[in-house]
Amino acid sequence: MSSPTDQIPRISLRPDVEIPQLGFGVFQVPPDETEEVVARALSAGYRHLDTAAAYRNEAAVGQAVHASGLDRSEVFITTKCFNDDHGREKAKKAFKKSLERLELEHVDLYLIHWPVPAHDLYVETWEAFIELQAEGLVRAIGVSNFQPKHLQRIVAETGVTPAINQVELHPHFQQAGLRHEHEQLGIITEAWSPLGQGQALEDPVVVRIAEAHSKTPAQTVIRWHLQLGNVVIPKSVTPARIAENFDVFDFQLADAEMEAIKALDEGRRIGPDPDTFVR
Ligand code: NAD
């Protein structure tokens, strides 16, 4: 019999690296609750965890994975290099500290958390990432919150394309232009705040489509991401919602429903602007 985990589609990042398309984010999960919350997510069937040095809960994520009894190869773990750690040596040092906190030999995906153009060190940071991957410490490397000009620059200056760009993306902020740029460059789109931090769930169009499928607004929005081809990492600390957000593989949105959600785009960010965000 197939397990819930087998239902998660996988997307290829490199010839030998696949990311589960649905993952579990732990931003703003307090460190002392994270182990329990992640354990719950793993029992619900999630096999992809998204943390960051800046979230201060990497150690608890690692503890939950080690306590789960799952083989390391069964869990895909992403962490991120924060803004004060840009630069070749600093980035490498920050990575080693993340690895120590996670108590791991490698991570599956390492991301530059923000481009921080004001510091102008993201190309050098990317060079450090390329070396970490060559050393076998990271299976795939990517970026987060990069705008087209930042992506084009690292590709032009290093010749290495990020596997993924993790960006704010939800029904009210759909990033069509950036997604098009990703397609041109061969970069996978990963959506952060995929539920618009809960705001997208109150939209009447989303509510109506959810009712038509006897699903919830959260399941409907996650399904929309999956059908767009996004990697999606919803967050919840509530047991019923953790399970609910995973139960998205038994229905399909029709083209007209995808179009109706497409029409909700307001081009409105919830989070910081990547061109100016420093800390
Ligand atoms: P989200 O869109 O996943 O929303 C989470 C919130 O939505 C919850 O706190 C809860 O209030 C609500 N919610 C969740 N499930 C629900 C359900 N079934 N029913 C009703 N309400 C529900 O927002 P997020 O946590 O900001 O983003 C998800 C993940 O993305 C983060 O945990 C983190 O891993 C990542 N992230 C990355 C960046 C970045 O800069 N790279 C920034 C923000 C978030």
PDB file of C-alpha atoms and ligand atoms in Angstrom:
ATOM      1  CA  MET A   1       0.000   0.000   0.000  1.00  0.00           C
ATOM      2  CA  SER A   2       1.302   3.459  -0.804  1.00  0.00           C
ATOM      3  CA  SER A   3       2.005   5.864   2.082  1.00  0.00           C
ATOM      4  CA  PRO A   4       0.864   9.533   2.124  1.00  0.00           C
ATOM      5  CA  THR A   5       4.468  10.487   1.391  1.00  0.00           C
ATOM      6  CA  ASP A   6       4.376   8.639  -1.948  1.00  0.00           C
ATOM      7  CA  GLN A   7       1.705  11.060  -3.149  1.00  0.00           C
ATOM      8  CA  ILE A   8       4.041  14.081  -3.111  1.00  0.00           C
ATOM      9  CA  PRO A   9       5.288  14.913  -6.622  1.00  0.00           C
ATOM     10  CA  ARG A  10       9.056  15.384  -6.893  1.00  0.00           C
ATOM     11  CA  ILE A  11      10.831  17.959  -9.006  1.00  0.00           C
ATOM     12  CA  SER A  12      14.322  17.458 -10.336  1.00  0.00           C
ATOM     13  CA  LEU A  13      16.874  20.084  -9.241  1.00  0.00           C
ATOM     14  CA  ARG A  14      19.918  18.285 -10.615  1.00  0.00           C
ATOM     15  CA  PRO A  15      20.303  14.903 -12.302  1.00  0.00           C
ATOM     16  CA  ASP A  16      20.516  13.156  -8.924  1.00  0.00           C
ATOM     17  CA  VAL A  17      18.557  15.543  -6.650  1.00  0.00           C
ATOM     18  CA  GLU A  18      14.772  15.675  -6.367  1.00  0.00           C
ATOM     19  CA  ILE A  19      12.826  18.057  -4.133  1.00  0.00           C
ATOM     20  CA  PRO A  20       9.385  17.046  -2.788  1.00  0.00           C
ATOM     21  CA  GLN A  21       7.054  19.661  -4.299  1.00  0.00           C
ATOM     22  CA  LEU A  22       5.172  20.109  -1.016  1.00  0.00           C
ATOM     23  CA  GLY A  23       7.273  20.940   2.040  1.00  0.00           C
ATOM     24  CA  PHE A  24       6.860  22.372   5.517  1.00  0.00           C
ATOM     25  CA  GLY A  25       8.128  25.829   6.542  1.00  0.00           C
ATOM     26  CA  VAL A  26       9.171  26.748  10.087  1.00  0.00           C
ATOM     27  CA  PHE A  27       9.551  30.546   9.924  1.00  0.00           C
ATOM     28  CA  GLN A  28       8.307  32.082  13.206  1.00  0.00           C
ATOM     29  CA  VAL A  29       7.949  28.706  14.893  1.00  0.00           C
ATOM     30  CA  PRO A  30       9.499  29.331  18.338  1.00  0.00           C
ATOM     31  CA  PRO A  31      12.664  27.237  18.845  1.00  0.00           C
ATOM     32  CA  ASP A  32      11.235  25.485  21.924  1.00  0.00           C
ATOM     33  CA  GLU A  33       8.156  24.336  19.956  1.00  0.00           C
ATOM     34  CA  THR A  34       9.914  23.465  16.716  1.00  0.00           C
ATOM     35  CA  GLU A  35      10.937  19.886  17.524  1.00  0.00           C
ATOM     36  CA  GLU A  36       7.364  18.907  18.357  1.00  0.00           C
ATOM     37  CA  VAL A  37       5.881  20.746  15.365  1.00  0.00           C
ATOM     38  CA  VAL A  38       8.376  19.191  12.928  1.00  0.00           C
ATOM     39  CA  ALA A  39       7.786  15.739  14.429  1.00  0.00           C
ATOM     40  CA  ARG A  40       4.095  16.245  13.753  1.00  0.00           C
ATOM     41  CA  ALA A  41       4.770  17.285  10.166  1.00  0.00           C
ATOM     42  CA  LEU A  42       6.950  14.212   9.583  1.00  0.00           C
ATOM     43  CA  SER A  43       4.234  11.919  10.952  1.00  0.00           C
ATOM     44  CA  ALA A  44       1.672  13.618   8.703  1.00  0.00           C
ATOM     45  CA  GLY A  45       3.865  12.628   5.737  1.00  0.00           C
ATOM     46  CA  TYR A  46       5.915  15.755   4.912  1.00  0.00           C
ATOM     47  CA  ARG A  47       9.479  14.913   3.885  1.00  0.00           C
ATOM     48  CA  HIS A  48      10.769  18.395   3.048  1.00  0.00           C
ATOM     49  CA  LEU A  49      11.603  20.940   5.760  1.00  0.00           C
ATOM     50  CA  ASP A  50      12.425  24.601   5.174  1.00  0.00           C
ATOM     51  CA  THR A  51      14.426  26.373   7.878  1.00  0.00           C
ATOM     52  CA  ALA A  52      17.068  29.157   7.963  1.00  0.00           C
ATOM     53  CA  ALA A  53      19.859  30.355  10.227  1.00  0.00           C
ATOM     54  CA  ALA A  54      17.759  33.497  10.789  1.00  0.00           C
ATOM     55  CA  TYR A  55      14.810  31.445  12.136  1.00  0.00           C
ATOM     56  CA  ARG A  56      16.966  30.272  15.080  1.00  0.00           C
ATOM     57  CA  ASN A  57      15.339  26.854  15.048  1.00  0.00           C
ATOM     58  CA  GLU A  58      17.756  24.777  12.949  1.00  0.00           C
ATOM     59  CA  ALA A  59      18.888  22.756  15.992  1.00  0.00           C
ATOM     60  CA  ALA A  60      15.312  21.749  16.807  1.00  0.00           C
ATOM     61  CA  VAL A  61      14.651  20.821  13.160  1.00  0.00           C
ATOM     62  CA  GLY A  62      17.730  18.570  13.246  1.00  0.00           C
ATOM     63  CA  GLN A  63      16.624  17.006  16.548  1.00  0.00           C
ATOM     64  CA  ALA A  64      13.182  16.183  15.135  1.00  0.00           C
ATOM     65  CA  VAL A  65      14.720  14.555  12.062  1.00  0.00           C
ATOM     66  CA  HIS A  66      17.164  12.510  14.149  1.00  0.00           C
ATOM     67  CA  ALA A  67      14.423  11.422  16.576  1.00  0.00           C
ATOM     68  CA  SER A  68      12.060  10.437  13.735  1.00  0.00           C
ATOM     69  CA  GLY A  69      13.951   7.252  12.918  1.00  0.00           C
ATOM     70  CA  LEU A  70      13.709   8.154   9.224  1.00  0.00           C
ATOM     71  CA  ASP A  71      16.739   7.557   7.077  1.00  0.00           C
ATOM     72  CA  ARG A  72      18.573  10.813   6.289  1.00  0.00           C
ATOM     73  CA  SER A  73      17.980  10.235   2.587  1.00  0.00           C
ATOM     74  CA  GLU A  74      14.202  10.281   3.123  1.00  0.00           C
ATOM     75  CA  VAL A  75      14.058  13.882   4.394  1.00  0.00           C
ATOM     76  CA  PHE A  76      14.908  16.882   2.211  1.00  0.00           C
ATOM     77  CA  ILE A  77      16.330  19.718   4.325  1.00  0.00           C
ATOM     78  CA  THR A  78      16.765  23.332   3.214  1.00  0.00           C
ATOM     79  CA  THR A  79      18.519  26.053   5.167  1.00  0.00           C
ATOM     80  CA  LYS A  80      19.660  29.566   4.286  1.00  0.00           C
ATOM     81  CA  CYS A  81      22.604  31.948   4.623  1.00  0.00           C
ATOM     82  CA  PHE A  82      21.526  35.258   6.164  1.00  0.00           C
ATOM     83  CA  ASN A  83      22.405  38.792   5.205  1.00  0.00           C
ATOM     84  CA  ASP A  84      25.288  39.434   7.637  1.00  0.00           C
ATOM     85  CA  ASP A  85      27.058  36.320   6.366  1.00  0.00           C
ATOM     86  CA  HIS A  86      27.562  37.362   2.753  1.00  0.00           C
ATOM     87  CA  GLY A  87      31.104  37.089   1.348  1.00  0.00           C
ATOM     88  CA  ARG A  88      33.187  34.020   0.531  1.00  0.00           C
ATOM     89  CA  GLU A  89      34.677  33.166   3.950  1.00  0.00           C
ATOM     90  CA  LYS A  90      31.718  34.361   6.026  1.00  0.00           C
ATOM     91  CA  ALA A  91      29.253  32.329   3.972  1.00  0.00           C
ATOM     92  CA  LYS A  92      31.337  29.183   4.333  1.00  0.00           C
ATOM     93  CA  LYS A  93      31.655  29.714   8.074  1.00  0.00           C
ATOM     94  CA  ALA A  94      27.910  30.358   8.393  1.00  0.00           C
ATOM     95  CA  PHE A  95      27.201  27.171   6.462  1.00  0.00           C
ATOM     96  CA  LYS A  96      29.410  25.077   8.774  1.00  0.00           C
ATOM     97  CA  LYS A  97      27.585  26.537  11.791  1.00  0.00           C
ATOM     98  CA  SER A  98      24.197  25.622  10.261  1.00  0.00           C
ATOM     99  CA  LEU A  99      25.463  22.084   9.646  1.00  0.00           C
ATOM    100  CA  GLU A 100      26.628  21.838  13.268  1.00  0.00           C
ATOM    101  CA  ARG A 101      23.298  23.084  14.628  1.00  0.00           C
ATOM    102  CA  LEU A 102      21.405  20.653  12.411  1.00  0.00           C
ATOM    103  CA  GLU A 103      23.900  17.894  13.355  1.00  0.00           C
ATOM    104  CA  LEU A 104      24.101  16.819   9.731  1.00  0.00           C
ATOM    105  CA  GLU A 105      26.850  15.856   7.291  1.00  0.00           C
ATOM    106  CA  HIS A 106      25.177  17.728   4.428  1.00  0.00           C
ATOM    107  CA  VAL A 107      22.048  19.707   3.581  1.00  0.00           C
ATOM    108  CA  ASP A 108      19.918  19.061   0.517  1.00  0.00           C
ATOM    109  CA  LEU A 109      19.470  22.705  -0.480  1.00  0.00           C
ATOM    110  CA  TYR A 110      21.315  25.825   0.668  1.00  0.00           C
ATOM    111  CA  LEU A 111      19.898  29.246  -0.281  1.00  0.00           C
ATOM    112  CA  ILE A 112      21.194  32.813  -0.191  1.00  0.00           C
ATOM    113  CA  HIS A 113      18.328  34.203   1.905  1.00  0.00           C
ATOM    114  CA  TRP A 114      18.256  37.733   0.383  1.00  0.00           C
ATOM    115  CA  PRO A 115      20.395  39.409  -2.310  1.00  0.00           C
ATOM    116  CA  VAL A 116      21.138  42.519  -0.165  1.00  0.00           C
ATOM    117  CA  PRO A 117      22.231  44.641  -3.162  1.00  0.00           C
ATOM    118  CA  ALA A 118      23.370  47.377  -0.740  1.00  0.00           C
ATOM    119  CA  HIS A 119      26.262  45.111   0.354  1.00  0.00           C
ATOM    120  CA  ASP A 120      26.975  43.949  -3.201  1.00  0.00           C
ATOM    121  CA  LEU A 121      28.399  40.627  -2.026  1.00  0.00           C
ATOM    122  CA  TYR A 122      25.881  38.170  -3.433  1.00  0.00           C
ATOM    123  CA  VAL A 123      28.094  37.136  -6.380  1.00  0.00           C
ATOM    124  CA  GLU A 124      30.972  36.328  -4.007  1.00  0.00           C
ATOM    125  CA  THR A 125      28.540  34.501  -1.723  1.00  0.00           C
ATOM    126  CA  TRP A 126      27.303  32.503  -4.708  1.00  0.00           C
ATOM    127  CA  GLU A 127      30.914  31.518  -5.508  1.00  0.00           C
ATOM    128  CA  ALA A 128      31.215  30.131  -1.972  1.00  0.00           C
ATOM    129  CA  PHE A 129      27.998  28.159  -2.531  1.00  0.00           C
ATOM    130  CA  ILE A 130      29.431  26.669  -5.742  1.00  0.00           C
ATOM    131  CA  GLU A 131      32.467  25.499  -3.765  1.00  0.00           C
ATOM    132  CA  LEU A 132      30.311  24.025  -0.983  1.00  0.00           C
ATOM    133  CA  GLN A 133      28.413  22.034  -3.578  1.00  0.00           C
ATOM    134  CA  ALA A 134      31.659  20.843  -5.199  1.00  0.00           C
ATOM    135  CA  GLU A 135      32.829  19.687  -1.741  1.00  0.00           C
ATOM    136  CA  GLY A 136      29.689  17.531  -1.428  1.00  0.00           C
ATOM    137  CA  LEU A 137      28.376  19.435   1.594  1.00  0.00           C
ATOM    138  CA  VAL A 138      25.266  20.651  -0.223  1.00  0.00           C
ATOM    139  CA  ARG A 139      23.353  18.604  -2.797  1.00  0.00           C
ATOM    140  CA  ALA A 140      21.757  21.608  -4.554  1.00  0.00           C
ATOM    141  CA  ILE A 141      22.295  25.372  -4.312  1.00  0.00           C
ATOM    142  CA  GLY A 142      19.844  28.168  -4.881  1.00  0.00           C
ATOM    143  CA  VAL A 143      18.761  31.648  -3.914  1.00  0.00           C
ATOM    144  CA  SER A 144      15.813  33.389  -2.321  1.00  0.00           C
ATOM    145  CA  ASN A 145      14.228  36.755  -2.993  1.00  0.00           C
ATOM    146  CA  PHE A 146      16.372  37.325  -6.082  1.00  0.00           C
ATOM    147  CA  GLN A 147      14.995  39.660  -8.736  1.00  0.00           C
ATOM    148  CA  PRO A 148      15.661  38.992 -12.459  1.00  0.00           C
ATOM    149  CA  LYS A 149      18.698  41.335 -12.496  1.00  0.00           C
ATOM    150  CA  HIS A 150      20.283  39.492  -9.526  1.00  0.00           C
ATOM    151  CA  LEU A 151      19.699  36.109 -11.192  1.00  0.00           C
ATOM    152  CA  GLN A 152      21.106  37.299 -14.521  1.00  0.00           C
ATOM    153  CA  ARG A 153      24.189  38.706 -12.809  1.00  0.00           C
ATOM    154  CA  ILE A 154      25.173  35.569 -10.891  1.00  0.00           C
ATOM    155  CA  VAL A 155      24.646  33.419 -13.969  1.00  0.00           C
ATOM    156  CA  ALA A 156      26.694  35.808 -16.145  1.00  0.00           C
ATOM    157  CA  GLU A 157      29.544  36.147 -13.622  1.00  0.00           C
ATOM    158  CA  THR A 158      29.855  32.514 -12.473  1.00  0.00           C
ATOM    159  CA  GLY A 159      28.267  30.423 -15.228  1.00  0.00           C
ATOM    160  CA  VAL A 160      26.290  28.528 -12.564  1.00  0.00           C
ATOM    161  CA  THR A 161      22.489  28.826 -12.522  1.00  0.00           C
ATOM    162  CA  PRO A 162      20.681  28.503  -9.180  1.00  0.00           C
ATOM    163  CA  ALA A 163      18.509  25.375  -8.998  1.00  0.00           C
ATOM    164  CA  ILE A 164      15.709  27.286  -7.313  1.00  0.00           C
ATOM    165  CA  ASN A 165      14.585  30.795  -6.345  1.00  0.00           C
ATOM    166  CA  GLN A 166      12.391  30.902  -3.224  1.00  0.00           C
ATOM    167  CA  VAL A 167      10.206  34.016  -3.369  1.00  0.00           C
ATOM    168  CA  GLU A 168       7.057  35.527  -1.912  1.00  0.00           C
ATOM    169  CA  LEU A 169       4.205  34.121  -4.018  1.00  0.00           C
ATOM    170  CA  HIS A 170       0.489  33.750  -3.271  1.00  0.00           C
ATOM    171  CA  PRO A 171      -2.822  34.545  -5.016  1.00  0.00           C
ATOM    172  CA  HIS A 172      -2.506  38.279  -4.303  1.00  0.00           C
ATOM    173  CA  PHE A 173       1.159  38.409  -5.395  1.00  0.00           C
ATOM    174  CA  GLN A 174       1.710  35.981  -8.237  1.00  0.00           C
ATOM    175  CA  GLN A 175       5.071  37.095  -9.691  1.00  0.00           C
ATOM    176  CA  ALA A 176       4.208  36.239 -13.321  1.00  0.00           C
ATOM    177  CA  GLY A 177       7.207  38.178 -14.696  1.00  0.00           C
ATOM    178  CA  LEU A 178       9.676  36.526 -12.339  1.00  0.00           C
ATOM    179  CA  ARG A 179       8.207  33.072 -13.036  1.00  0.00           C
ATOM    180  CA  HIS A 180       8.689  33.709 -16.744  1.00  0.00           C
ATOM    181  CA  GLU A 181      12.334  34.660 -16.092  1.00  0.00           C
ATOM    182  CA  HIS A 182      12.768  31.411 -14.125  1.00  0.00           C
ATOM    183  CA  GLU A 183      11.428  29.422 -17.088  1.00  0.00           C
ATOM    184  CA  GLN A 184      13.878  31.156 -19.419  1.00  0.00           C
ATOM    185  CA  LEU A 185      16.816  30.403 -17.131  1.00  0.00           C
ATOM    186  CA  GLY A 186      15.733  26.884 -16.064  1.00  0.00           C
ATOM    187  CA  ILE A 187      15.162  27.811 -12.407  1.00  0.00           C
ATOM    188  CA  ILE A 188      12.458  26.155 -10.265  1.00  0.00           C
ATOM    189  CA  THR A 189      10.069  28.560  -8.516  1.00  0.00           C
ATOM    190  CA  GLU A 190       9.505  27.993  -4.782  1.00  0.00           C
ATOM    191  CA  ALA A 191       6.688  29.939  -3.074  1.00  0.00           C
ATOM    192  CA  TRP A 192       7.125  31.413   0.405  1.00  0.00           C
ATOM    193  CA  SER A 193       4.129  32.689   2.367  1.00  0.00           C
ATOM    194  CA  PRO A 194       2.165  30.531  -0.091  1.00  0.00           C
ATOM    195  CA  LEU A 195      -1.090  31.149   1.814  1.00  0.00           C
ATOM    196  CA  GLY A 196      -0.391  34.881   1.994  1.00  0.00           C
ATOM    197  CA  GLN A 197       0.124  34.255   5.741  1.00  0.00           C
ATOM    198  CA  GLY A 198      -3.561  33.301   5.885  1.00  0.00           C
ATOM    199  CA  GLN A 199      -4.870  36.371   4.025  1.00  0.00           C
ATOM    200  CA  ALA A 200      -5.472  34.513   0.743  1.00  0.00           C
ATOM    201  CA  LEU A 201      -7.802  32.104   2.529  1.00  0.00           C
ATOM    202  CA  GLU A 202     -10.473  34.722   3.026  1.00  0.00           C
ATOM    203  CA  ASP A 203     -10.763  35.685  -0.613  1.00  0.00           C
ATOM    204  CA  PRO A 204     -14.360  34.936  -1.750  1.00  0.00           C
ATOM    205  CA  VAL A 205     -13.151  33.430  -5.040  1.00  0.00           C
ATOM    206  CA  VAL A 206     -10.902  30.999  -3.166  1.00  0.00           C
ATOM    207  CA  VAL A 207     -13.707  30.187  -0.730  1.00  0.00           C
ATOM    208  CA  ARG A 208     -16.133  29.484  -3.586  1.00  0.00           C
ATOM    209  CA  ILE A 209     -13.697  27.179  -5.417  1.00  0.00           C
ATOM    210  CA  ALA A 210     -12.919  25.367  -2.162  1.00  0.00           C
ATOM    211  CA  GLU A 211     -16.607  24.756  -1.508  1.00  0.00           C
ATOM    212  CA  ALA A 212     -17.083  23.377  -5.024  1.00  0.00           C
ATOM    213  CA  HIS A 213     -14.481  20.690  -4.252  1.00  0.00           C
ATOM    214  CA  SER A 214     -15.494  20.116  -0.605  1.00  0.00           C
ATOM    215  CA  LYS A 215     -11.968  21.189   0.330  1.00  0.00           C
ATOM    216  CA  THR A 216     -10.727  24.084   2.483  1.00  0.00           C
ATOM    217  CA  PRO A 217      -9.386  27.429   1.191  1.00  0.00           C
ATOM    218  CA  ALA A 218      -5.859  26.429   2.338  1.00  0.00           C
ATOM    219  CA  GLN A 219      -6.037  23.153   0.400  1.00  0.00           C
ATOM    220  CA  THR A 220      -7.320  25.046  -2.643  1.00  0.00           C
ATOM    221  CA  VAL A 221      -4.449  27.552  -2.583  1.00  0.00           C
ATOM    222  CA  ILE A 222      -1.844  24.807  -2.071  1.00  0.00           C
ATOM    223  CA  ARG A 223      -3.384  22.883  -4.981  1.00  0.00           C
ATOM    224  CA  TRP A 224      -3.166  26.033  -7.140  1.00  0.00           C
ATOM    225  CA  HIS A 225       0.578  26.261  -6.381  1.00  0.00           C
ATOM    226  CA  LEU A 226       1.135  22.588  -7.191  1.00  0.00           C
ATOM    227  CA  GLN A 227      -0.684  22.898 -10.527  1.00  0.00           C
ATOM    228  CA  LEU A 228       1.343  26.033 -11.393  1.00  0.00           C
ATOM    229  CA  GLY A 229       4.478  23.945 -10.856  1.00  0.00           C
ATOM    230  CA  ASN A 230       5.663  25.780  -7.749  1.00  0.00           C
ATOM    231  CA  VAL A 231       7.450  24.113  -4.863  1.00  0.00           C
ATOM    232  CA  VAL A 232       5.276  25.121  -1.901  1.00  0.00           C
ATOM    233  CA  ILE A 233       6.086  25.272   1.835  1.00  0.00           C
ATOM    234  CA  PRO A 234       3.041  26.219   3.937  1.00  0.00           C
ATOM    235  CA  LYS A 235       3.531  26.670   7.664  1.00  0.00           C
ATOM    236  CA  SER A 236       1.253  25.872  10.582  1.00  0.00           C
ATOM    237  CA  VAL A 237       1.813  24.861  14.211  1.00  0.00           C
ATOM    238  CA  THR A 238      -1.749  23.534  14.575  1.00  0.00           C
ATOM    239  CA  PRO A 239      -1.954  19.729  14.263  1.00  0.00           C
ATOM    240  CA  ALA A 240      -5.224  19.690  12.294  1.00  0.00           C
ATOM    241  CA  ARG A 241      -3.927  22.310   9.840  1.00  0.00           C
ATOM    242  CA  ILE A 242      -0.596  20.529   9.372  1.00  0.00           C
ATOM    243  CA  ALA A 243      -2.582  17.456   8.269  1.00  0.00           C
ATOM    244  CA  GLU A 244      -5.079  19.540   6.277  1.00  0.00           C
ATOM    245  CA  ASN A 245      -2.330  21.258   4.280  1.00  0.00           C
ATOM    246  CA  PHE A 246      -0.951  17.846   3.290  1.00  0.00           C
ATOM    247  CA  ASP A 247      -4.305  16.490   2.106  1.00  0.00           C
ATOM    248  CA  VAL A 248      -4.156  18.022  -1.377  1.00  0.00           C
ATOM    249  CA  PHE A 249      -3.585  15.098  -3.699  1.00  0.00           C
ATOM    250  CA  ASP A 250      -7.155  13.873  -4.249  1.00  0.00           C
ATOM    251  CA  PHE A 251      -8.568  16.735  -6.311  1.00  0.00           C
ATOM    252  CA  GLN A 252      -7.735  18.859  -9.323  1.00  0.00           C
ATOM    253  CA  LEU A 253      -8.575  22.493 -10.118  1.00  0.00           C
ATOM    254  CA  ALA A 254     -10.173  22.990 -13.532  1.00  0.00           C
ATOM    255  CA  ASP A 255      -8.596  25.428 -16.018  1.00  0.00           C
ATOM    256  CA  ALA A 256     -11.398  27.935 -15.336  1.00  0.00           C
ATOM    257  CA  GLU A 257     -10.645  27.774 -11.581  1.00  0.00           C
ATOM    258  CA  MET A 258      -6.926  28.312 -12.208  1.00  0.00           C
ATOM    259  CA  GLU A 259      -7.889  31.341 -14.336  1.00  0.00           C
ATOM    260  CA  ALA A 260     -10.229  32.685 -11.631  1.00  0.00           C
ATOM    261  CA  ILE A 261      -7.362  32.577  -9.083  1.00  0.00           C
ATOM    262  CA  LYS A 262      -4.984  34.121 -11.638  1.00  0.00           C
ATOM    263  CA  ALA A 263      -7.342  37.120 -11.788  1.00  0.00           C
ATOM    264  CA  LEU A 264      -6.826  37.752  -8.029  1.00  0.00           C
ATOM    265  CA  ASP A 265      -3.290  39.080  -8.465  1.00  0.00           C
ATOM    266  CA  GLU A 266      -2.923  42.544  -6.937  1.00  0.00           C
ATOM    267  CA  GLY A 267       0.863  42.778  -7.248  1.00  0.00           C
ATOM    268  CA  ARG A 268       0.924  43.488  -3.511  1.00  0.00           C
ATOM    269  CA  ARG A 269       3.761  42.186  -1.315  1.00  0.00           C
ATOM    270  CA  ILE A 270       3.277  41.248   2.327  1.00  0.00           C
ATOM    271  CA  GLY A 271       7.005  40.913   3.001  1.00  0.00           C
ATOM    272  CA  PRO A 272      10.024  43.157   2.414  1.00  0.00           C
ATOM    273  CA  ASP A 273      11.190  44.438  -0.964  1.00  0.00           C
ATOM    274  CA  PRO A 274      14.283  42.419  -2.022  1.00  0.00           C
ATOM    275  CA  ASP A 275      15.846  45.477  -3.654  1.00  0.00           C
ATOM    276  CA  THR A 276      16.127  47.291  -0.335  1.00  0.00           C
ATOM    277  CA  PHE A 277      15.920  44.669   2.450  1.00  0.00           C
ATOM    278  CA  VAL A 278      19.098  44.587   4.525  1.00  0.00           C
ATOM    279  CA  ARG A 279      18.130  42.851   7.800  1.00  0.00           C
TER     280      ARG A 279
HETATM  281  P1  NAD B   1       2.071  30.942   5.045  1.00  0.00           P
HETATM  282  O1  NAD B   1       1.538  31.590   3.828  1.00  0.00           O
HETATM  283  O2  NAD B   1       2.494  29.525   4.986  1.00  0.00           O
HETATM  284  O3  NAD B   1       0.995  31.160   6.180  1.00  0.00           O
HETATM  285  C1  NAD B   1       1.108  30.589   7.438  1.00  0.00           C
HETATM  286  C2  NAD B   1      -0.067  31.057   8.287  1.00  0.00           C
HETATM  287  O4  NAD B   1      -1.291  30.746   7.601  1.00  0.00           O
HETATM  288  C3  NAD B   1      -0.150  30.306   9.610  1.00  0.00           C
HETATM  289  O5  NAD B   1       0.621  30.938  10.588  1.00  0.00           O
HETATM  290  C4  NAD B   1      -1.631  30.357   9.903  1.00  0.00           C
HETATM  291  O6  NAD B   1      -1.963  31.583  10.475  1.00  0.00           O
HETATM  292  C5  NAD B   1      -2.251  30.276   8.518  1.00  0.00           C
HETATM  293  N1  NAD B   1      -2.614  28.887   8.134  1.00  0.00           N
HETATM  294  C6  NAD B   1      -1.779  27.866   7.787  1.00  0.00           C
HETATM  295  N2  NAD B   1      -2.488  26.779   7.451  1.00  0.00           N
HETATM  296  C7  NAD B   1      -3.788  27.109   7.582  1.00  0.00           C
HETATM  297  C8  NAD B   1      -4.985  26.411   7.372  1.00  0.00           C
HETATM  298  N3  NAD B   1      -5.010  25.143   6.952  1.00  0.00           N
HETATM  299  N4  NAD B   1      -6.158  27.050   7.622  1.00  0.00           N
HETATM  300  C9  NAD B   1      -6.171  28.329   8.030  1.00  0.00           C
HETATM  301  N5  NAD B   1      -5.052  29.072   8.245  1.00  0.00           N
HETATM  302  C10 NAD B   1      -3.879  28.453   8.013  1.00  0.00           C
HETATM  303  O7  NAD B   1       3.239  31.905   5.576  1.00  0.00           O
HETATM  304  P2  NAD B   1       4.742  31.828   6.074  1.00  0.00           P
HETATM  305  O8  NAD B   1       4.913  31.017   7.294  1.00  0.00           O
HETATM  306  O9  NAD B   1       5.208  33.230   6.099  1.00  0.00           O
HETATM  307  O10 NAD B   1       5.507  31.089   4.876  1.00  0.00           O
HETATM  308  C11 NAD B   1       5.709  29.692   4.820  1.00  0.00           C
HETATM  309  C12 NAD B   1       7.173  29.356   4.859  1.00  0.00           C
HETATM  310  O11 NAD B   1       7.887  30.052   3.837  1.00  0.00           O
HETATM  311  C13 NAD B   1       7.886  29.831   6.148  1.00  0.00           C
HETATM  312  O12 NAD B   1       7.581  29.017   7.250  1.00  0.00           O
HETATM  313  C14 NAD B   1       9.326  29.787   5.710  1.00  0.00           C
HETATM  314  O13 NAD B   1       9.815  28.453   5.735  1.00  0.00           O
HETATM  315  C15 NAD B   1       9.218  30.306   4.291  1.00  0.00           C
HETATM  316  N6  NAD B   1       9.501  31.753   4.205  1.00  0.00           N
HETATM  317  C16 NAD B   1      10.630  32.163   3.564  1.00  0.00           C
HETATM  318  C17 NAD B   1      10.943  33.505   3.445  1.00  0.00           C
HETATM  319  C18 NAD B   1      12.173  33.901   2.703  1.00  0.00           C
HETATM  320  O14 NAD B   1      12.543  35.093   2.758  1.00  0.00           O
HETATM  321  N7  NAD B   1      12.840  33.007   2.028  1.00  0.00           N
HETATM  322  C19 NAD B   1      10.112  34.487   4.019  1.00  0.00           C
HETATM  323  C20 NAD B   1       8.944  34.060   4.671  1.00  0.00           C
HETATM  324  C21 NAD B   1       8.648  32.702   4.739  1.00  0.00           C
END
